[in-house]
Each structure stands twice: as structure tokens, then as C-alpha cells.
mmCIF file of C-alpha atoms in Angstrom:
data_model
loop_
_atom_site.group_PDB
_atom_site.id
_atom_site.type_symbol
_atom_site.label_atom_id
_atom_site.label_comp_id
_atom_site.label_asym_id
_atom_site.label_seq_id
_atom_site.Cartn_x
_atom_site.Cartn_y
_atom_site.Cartn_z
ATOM 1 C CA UNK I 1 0.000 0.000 0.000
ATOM 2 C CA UNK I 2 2.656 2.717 0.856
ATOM 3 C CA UNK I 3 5.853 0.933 -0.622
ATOM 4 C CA UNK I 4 7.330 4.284 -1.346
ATOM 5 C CA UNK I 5 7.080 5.719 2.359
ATOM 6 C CA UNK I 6 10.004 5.367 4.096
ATOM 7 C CA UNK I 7 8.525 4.111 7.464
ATOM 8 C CA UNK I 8 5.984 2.220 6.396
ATOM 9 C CA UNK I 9 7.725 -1.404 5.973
ATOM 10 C CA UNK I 10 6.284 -3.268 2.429
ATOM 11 C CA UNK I 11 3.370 -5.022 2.132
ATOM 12 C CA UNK I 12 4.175 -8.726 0.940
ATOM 13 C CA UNK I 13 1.194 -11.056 2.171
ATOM 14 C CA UNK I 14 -1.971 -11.609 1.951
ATOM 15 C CA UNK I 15 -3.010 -10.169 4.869
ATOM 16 C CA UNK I 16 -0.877 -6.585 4.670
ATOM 17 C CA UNK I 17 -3.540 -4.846 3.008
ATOM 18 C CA UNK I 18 -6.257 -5.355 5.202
ATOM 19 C CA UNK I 19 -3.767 -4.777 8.417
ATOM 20 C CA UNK I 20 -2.486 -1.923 6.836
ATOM 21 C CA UNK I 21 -5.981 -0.699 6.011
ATOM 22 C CA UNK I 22 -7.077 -1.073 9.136
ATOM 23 C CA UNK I 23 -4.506 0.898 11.096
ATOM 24 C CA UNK I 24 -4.992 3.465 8.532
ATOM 25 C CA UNK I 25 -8.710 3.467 9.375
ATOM 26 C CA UNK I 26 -7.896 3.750 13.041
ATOM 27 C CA UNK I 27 -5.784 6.650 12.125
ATOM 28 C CA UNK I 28 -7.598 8.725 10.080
ATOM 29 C CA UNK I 29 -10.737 8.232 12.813
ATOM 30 C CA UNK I 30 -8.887 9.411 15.908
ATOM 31 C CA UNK I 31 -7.396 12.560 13.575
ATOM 32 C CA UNK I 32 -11.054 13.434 12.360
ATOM 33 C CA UNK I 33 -12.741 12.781 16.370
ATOM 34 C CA UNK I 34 -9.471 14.727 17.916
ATOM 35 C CA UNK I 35 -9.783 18.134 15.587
ATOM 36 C CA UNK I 36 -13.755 17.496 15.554
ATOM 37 C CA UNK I 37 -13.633 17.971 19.982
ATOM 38 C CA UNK I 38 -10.600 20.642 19.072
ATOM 39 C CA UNK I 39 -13.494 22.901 17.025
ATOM 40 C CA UNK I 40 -16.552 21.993 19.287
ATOM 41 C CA UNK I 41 -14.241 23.021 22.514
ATOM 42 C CA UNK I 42 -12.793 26.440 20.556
ATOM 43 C CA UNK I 43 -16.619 27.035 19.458
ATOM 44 C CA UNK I 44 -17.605 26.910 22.995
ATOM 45 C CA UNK I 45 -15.030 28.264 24.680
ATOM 46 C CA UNK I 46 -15.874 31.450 22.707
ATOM 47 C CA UNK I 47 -19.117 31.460 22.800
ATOM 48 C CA UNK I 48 -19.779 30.914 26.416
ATOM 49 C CA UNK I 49 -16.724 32.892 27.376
ATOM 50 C CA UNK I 50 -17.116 34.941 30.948
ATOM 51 C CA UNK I 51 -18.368 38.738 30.177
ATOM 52 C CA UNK I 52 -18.581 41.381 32.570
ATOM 53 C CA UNK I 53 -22.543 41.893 33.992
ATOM 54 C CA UNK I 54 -23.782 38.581 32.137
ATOM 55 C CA UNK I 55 -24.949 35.952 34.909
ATOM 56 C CA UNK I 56 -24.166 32.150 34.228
ATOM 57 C CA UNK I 57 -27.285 30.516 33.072
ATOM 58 C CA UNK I 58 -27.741 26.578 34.506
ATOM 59 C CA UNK I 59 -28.175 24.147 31.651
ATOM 60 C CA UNK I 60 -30.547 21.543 31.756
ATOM 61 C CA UNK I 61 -29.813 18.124 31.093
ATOM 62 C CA UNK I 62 -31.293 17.134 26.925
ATOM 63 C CA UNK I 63 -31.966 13.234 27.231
ATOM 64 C CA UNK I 64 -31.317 12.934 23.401
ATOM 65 C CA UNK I 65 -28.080 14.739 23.571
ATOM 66 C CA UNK I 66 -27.077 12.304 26.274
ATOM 67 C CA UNK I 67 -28.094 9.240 24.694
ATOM 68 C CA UNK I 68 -26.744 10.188 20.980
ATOM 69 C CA UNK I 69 -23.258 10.799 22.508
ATOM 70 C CA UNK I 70 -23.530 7.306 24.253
ATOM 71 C CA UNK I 71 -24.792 5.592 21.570
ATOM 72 C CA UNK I 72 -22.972 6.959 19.025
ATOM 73 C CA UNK I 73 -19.318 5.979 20.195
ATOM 74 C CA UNK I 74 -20.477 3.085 21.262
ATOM 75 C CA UNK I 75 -21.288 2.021 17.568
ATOM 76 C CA UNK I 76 -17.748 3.353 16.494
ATOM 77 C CA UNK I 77 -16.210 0.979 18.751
ATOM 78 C CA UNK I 78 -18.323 -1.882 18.196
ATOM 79 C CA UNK I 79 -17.651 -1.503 14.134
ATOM 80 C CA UNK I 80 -13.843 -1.117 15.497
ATOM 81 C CA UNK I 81 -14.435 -4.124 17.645
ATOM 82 C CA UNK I 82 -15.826 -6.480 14.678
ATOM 83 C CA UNK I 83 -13.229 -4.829 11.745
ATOM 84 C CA UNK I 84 -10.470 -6.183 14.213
ATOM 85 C CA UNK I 85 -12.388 -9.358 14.899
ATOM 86 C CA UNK I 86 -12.517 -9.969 11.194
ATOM 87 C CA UNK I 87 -8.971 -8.931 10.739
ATOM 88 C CA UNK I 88 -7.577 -11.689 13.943
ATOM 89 C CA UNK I 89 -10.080 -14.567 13.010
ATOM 90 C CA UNK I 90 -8.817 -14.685 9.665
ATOM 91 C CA UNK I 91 -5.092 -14.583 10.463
ATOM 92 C CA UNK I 92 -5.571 -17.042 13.301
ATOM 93 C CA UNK I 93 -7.229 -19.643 11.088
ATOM 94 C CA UNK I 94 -5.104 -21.422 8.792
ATOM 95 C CA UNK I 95 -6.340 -22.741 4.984
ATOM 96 C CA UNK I 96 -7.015 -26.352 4.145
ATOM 97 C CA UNK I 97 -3.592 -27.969 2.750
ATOM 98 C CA UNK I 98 -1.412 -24.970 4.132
ATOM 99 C CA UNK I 99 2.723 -26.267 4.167
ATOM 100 C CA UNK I 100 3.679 -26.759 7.389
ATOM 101 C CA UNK I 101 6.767 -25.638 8.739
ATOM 102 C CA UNK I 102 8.070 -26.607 12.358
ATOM 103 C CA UNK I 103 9.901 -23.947 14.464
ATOM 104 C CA UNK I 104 11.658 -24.233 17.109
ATOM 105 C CA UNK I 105 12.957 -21.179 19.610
ATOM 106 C CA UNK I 106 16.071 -21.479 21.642
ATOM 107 C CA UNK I 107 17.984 -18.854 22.905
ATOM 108 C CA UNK I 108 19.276 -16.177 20.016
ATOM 109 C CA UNK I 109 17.996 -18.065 17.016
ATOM 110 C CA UNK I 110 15.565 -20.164 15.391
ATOM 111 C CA UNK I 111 15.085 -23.572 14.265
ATOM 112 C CA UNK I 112 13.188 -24.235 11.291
ATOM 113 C CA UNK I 113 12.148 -27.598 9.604
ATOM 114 C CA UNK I 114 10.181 -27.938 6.388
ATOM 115 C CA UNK I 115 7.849 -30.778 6.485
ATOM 116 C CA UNK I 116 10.356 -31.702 3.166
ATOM 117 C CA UNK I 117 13.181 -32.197 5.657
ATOM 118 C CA UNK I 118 14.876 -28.945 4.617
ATOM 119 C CA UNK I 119 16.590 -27.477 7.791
ATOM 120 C CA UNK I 120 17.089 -23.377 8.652
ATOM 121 C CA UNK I 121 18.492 -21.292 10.995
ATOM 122 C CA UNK I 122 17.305 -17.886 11.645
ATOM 123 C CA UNK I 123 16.545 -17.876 7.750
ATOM 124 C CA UNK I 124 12.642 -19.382 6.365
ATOM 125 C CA UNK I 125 12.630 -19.709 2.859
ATOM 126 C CA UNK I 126 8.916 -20.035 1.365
ATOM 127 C CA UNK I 127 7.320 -20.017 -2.387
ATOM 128 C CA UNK I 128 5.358 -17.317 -3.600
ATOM 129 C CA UNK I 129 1.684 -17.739 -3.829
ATOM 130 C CA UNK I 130 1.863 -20.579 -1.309
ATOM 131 C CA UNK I 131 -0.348 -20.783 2.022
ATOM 132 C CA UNK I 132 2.237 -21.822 4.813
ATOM 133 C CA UNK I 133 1.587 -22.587 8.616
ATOM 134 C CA UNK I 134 4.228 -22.497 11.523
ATOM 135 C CA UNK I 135 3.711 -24.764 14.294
ATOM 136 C CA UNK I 136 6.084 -23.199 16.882
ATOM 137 C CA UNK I 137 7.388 -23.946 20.331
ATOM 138 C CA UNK I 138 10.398 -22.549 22.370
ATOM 139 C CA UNK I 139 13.074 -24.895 24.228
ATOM 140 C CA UNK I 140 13.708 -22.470 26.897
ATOM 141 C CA UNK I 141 11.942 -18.222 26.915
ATOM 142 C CA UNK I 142 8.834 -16.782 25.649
ATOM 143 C CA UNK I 143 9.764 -15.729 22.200
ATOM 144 C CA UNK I 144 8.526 -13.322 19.350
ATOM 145 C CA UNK I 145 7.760 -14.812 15.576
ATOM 146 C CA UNK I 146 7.633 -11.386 13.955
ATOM 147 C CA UNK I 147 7.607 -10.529 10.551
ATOM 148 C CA UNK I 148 7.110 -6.931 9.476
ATOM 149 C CA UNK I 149 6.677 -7.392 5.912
ATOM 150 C CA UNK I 150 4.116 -9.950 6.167
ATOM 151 C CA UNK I 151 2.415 -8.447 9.207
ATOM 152 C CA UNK I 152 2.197 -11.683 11.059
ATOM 153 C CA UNK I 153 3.668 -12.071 15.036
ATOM 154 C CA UNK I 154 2.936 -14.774 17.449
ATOM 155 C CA UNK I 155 4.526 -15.448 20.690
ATOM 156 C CA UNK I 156 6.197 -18.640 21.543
ATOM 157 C CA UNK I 157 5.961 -20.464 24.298
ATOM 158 C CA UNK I 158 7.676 -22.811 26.187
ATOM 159 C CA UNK I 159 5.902 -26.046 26.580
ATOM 160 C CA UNK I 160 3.111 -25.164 23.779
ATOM 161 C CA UNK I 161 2.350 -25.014 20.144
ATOM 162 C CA UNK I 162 1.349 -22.137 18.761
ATOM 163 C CA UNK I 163 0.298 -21.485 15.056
ATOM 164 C CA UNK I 164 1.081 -18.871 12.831
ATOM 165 C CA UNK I 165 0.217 -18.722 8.885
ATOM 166 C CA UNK I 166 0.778 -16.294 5.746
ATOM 167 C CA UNK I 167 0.413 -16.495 2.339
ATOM 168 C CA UNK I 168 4.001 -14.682 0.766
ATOM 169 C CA UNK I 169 3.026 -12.230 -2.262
ATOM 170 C CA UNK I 170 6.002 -11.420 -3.610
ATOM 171 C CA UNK I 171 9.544 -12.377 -3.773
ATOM 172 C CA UNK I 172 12.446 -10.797 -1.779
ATOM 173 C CA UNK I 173 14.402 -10.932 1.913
ATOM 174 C CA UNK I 174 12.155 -9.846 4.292
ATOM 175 C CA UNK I 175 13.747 -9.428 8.253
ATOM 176 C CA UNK I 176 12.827 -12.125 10.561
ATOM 177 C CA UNK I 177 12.768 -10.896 14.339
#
């Protein structure tokens, strides 16, 4: 999505886009609610600004007003709540037929084992186009699976499996933390 920004790290799985354009979703919303309580607070500051020989009027409470600025939000957050629901369900749930790759955490590196029999370290080589699933565990430390180019992290845990998958778009060395 923004391969030529400098801080923005490439997009090369499946599920990049829709990460991507859901943080930029998240963004844009708190910049728009942030300047919108900016103008309303500026607005009201000058209109009901203290003036010599004017007595403060009590406001009465507007049950609509109340309920449309409960309501309201809460429907933001709920379409916030199911966009990221969406978002985790389908990165937690690995395809039908995905290659599976074991990995193995020990201190400073990583073990990987193709279901082939190819051995890594610290290095995962995958085909293009191809659905693959980690099945990870660590020997000794909670670790972190993180790619940023695929937009994929999973901790690792000693004495469990934990699953990770992606589906690699396009070809290149991408950092493995």
C-alpha cells in the first residue's frame, strides 16, 4: 500500500492490506474525532466565554443529547471491535492444505524444519503464492515470531504449540525478528 514511504515497511502477504488498512482506518478516525472535539471546545469556549454583567445561566440536562453521545461511540467501537475481529479470526485460522513448517525457539535463534526435511536457521525460505503454517514452540523463553513485511507475530511459548500462517506475495528478503 505505501511501498514508497520510508517508514511504512512493504506489504508482501496476503493479509498486509487489510492490516495496513485497518490501522490506517484507526488513524484517520482518531485525527477526524481529535480536531472534531478541538473545534466543538474552541466554538464553545468562545461562545460561552465569561463577560462582565452577564450571569451564568444553569443548563438543563437534553436526554437525546445524552443518549446520541452514548450511543454513538459506542457504535464506532463496536464496528472497530468487529473490523479487528474480522482482521484476527482470519489470520488465526489457517487454509485447508497450508505447508507446514516446524519452528523451534532457543535462545538467540531459530530452528526451522520444512515438512520436506529442509533445515534453517534464523533464515525461512517459502514459495510465492503458497499458504504456509508455523507450528512453533520454544526450548527455553517466551519468544517473538515477527515478521514486518508480512504483518504476522505470534509469541512462543515454552511447553506449547502455537500457530502462525501467511500467504508470501512477492519475492524478496524480508527481516525475521
Amino acid at each position: 500500500m505505501f511501498d514508497n514511504f520510508p517508514l511504512w515497511p512493504a506489504g508482501a502477504s496476503t493479509q498486509a492490506f487489510w492490516v495496513d488498512l485497518f490501522y490506517i482506518a484507526l488513524v484517520v478516525l482518531s485525527v477526524v474525532t481529535t480536531l472534531a472535539i478541538f473545534v466543538v471546545i474552541a466554538i464553545f469556549g468562545m461562545k460561552y466565554r465569561r463577560r462582565h454583567g452577564r450571569e451564568a445561566q444553569p443548563i438543563e440536562g437534553s436526554l437525546i443529547l445524552e443518549i446520541a453521545w452514548s450511543v454513538i461511540p459506542m457504535g464506532i467501537f463496536l464496528l472497530i471491535f468487529a473490523g479487528g475481529a474480522v482482521i484476527f479470526f482470519n489470520m488465526r485460522t489457517p487454509p485447508q492444505g497450508a505447508s507446514e513448517v516446524y519452528v523451534v525457539a532457543k535462545q538467540w535463534m531459530w530452528k526451522l524444519e520444512h515438512v520436506e526435511g529442509q533445515r534453517e536457521i534464523n533464515e525461512l525460505h517459502v514459495p510465492v503464492g503458497r499458504d504456509i503454517k508455523l507450528i512453533m514452540t520454544s526450548q527455553d523463553v517466551i519468544h517473538s515470531f515477527y515478521v514486518p513485511a508480512f504483518r504476522v507475530k505470534q509469541d512462543v511459548l515454552p511447553g506449547r504449540y502455537t500457530t502462525m500462517w501467511f500467504r508470501a506475495t512477492r519475492r524478496g528478503k524480508y527481516h525475521l525478528f
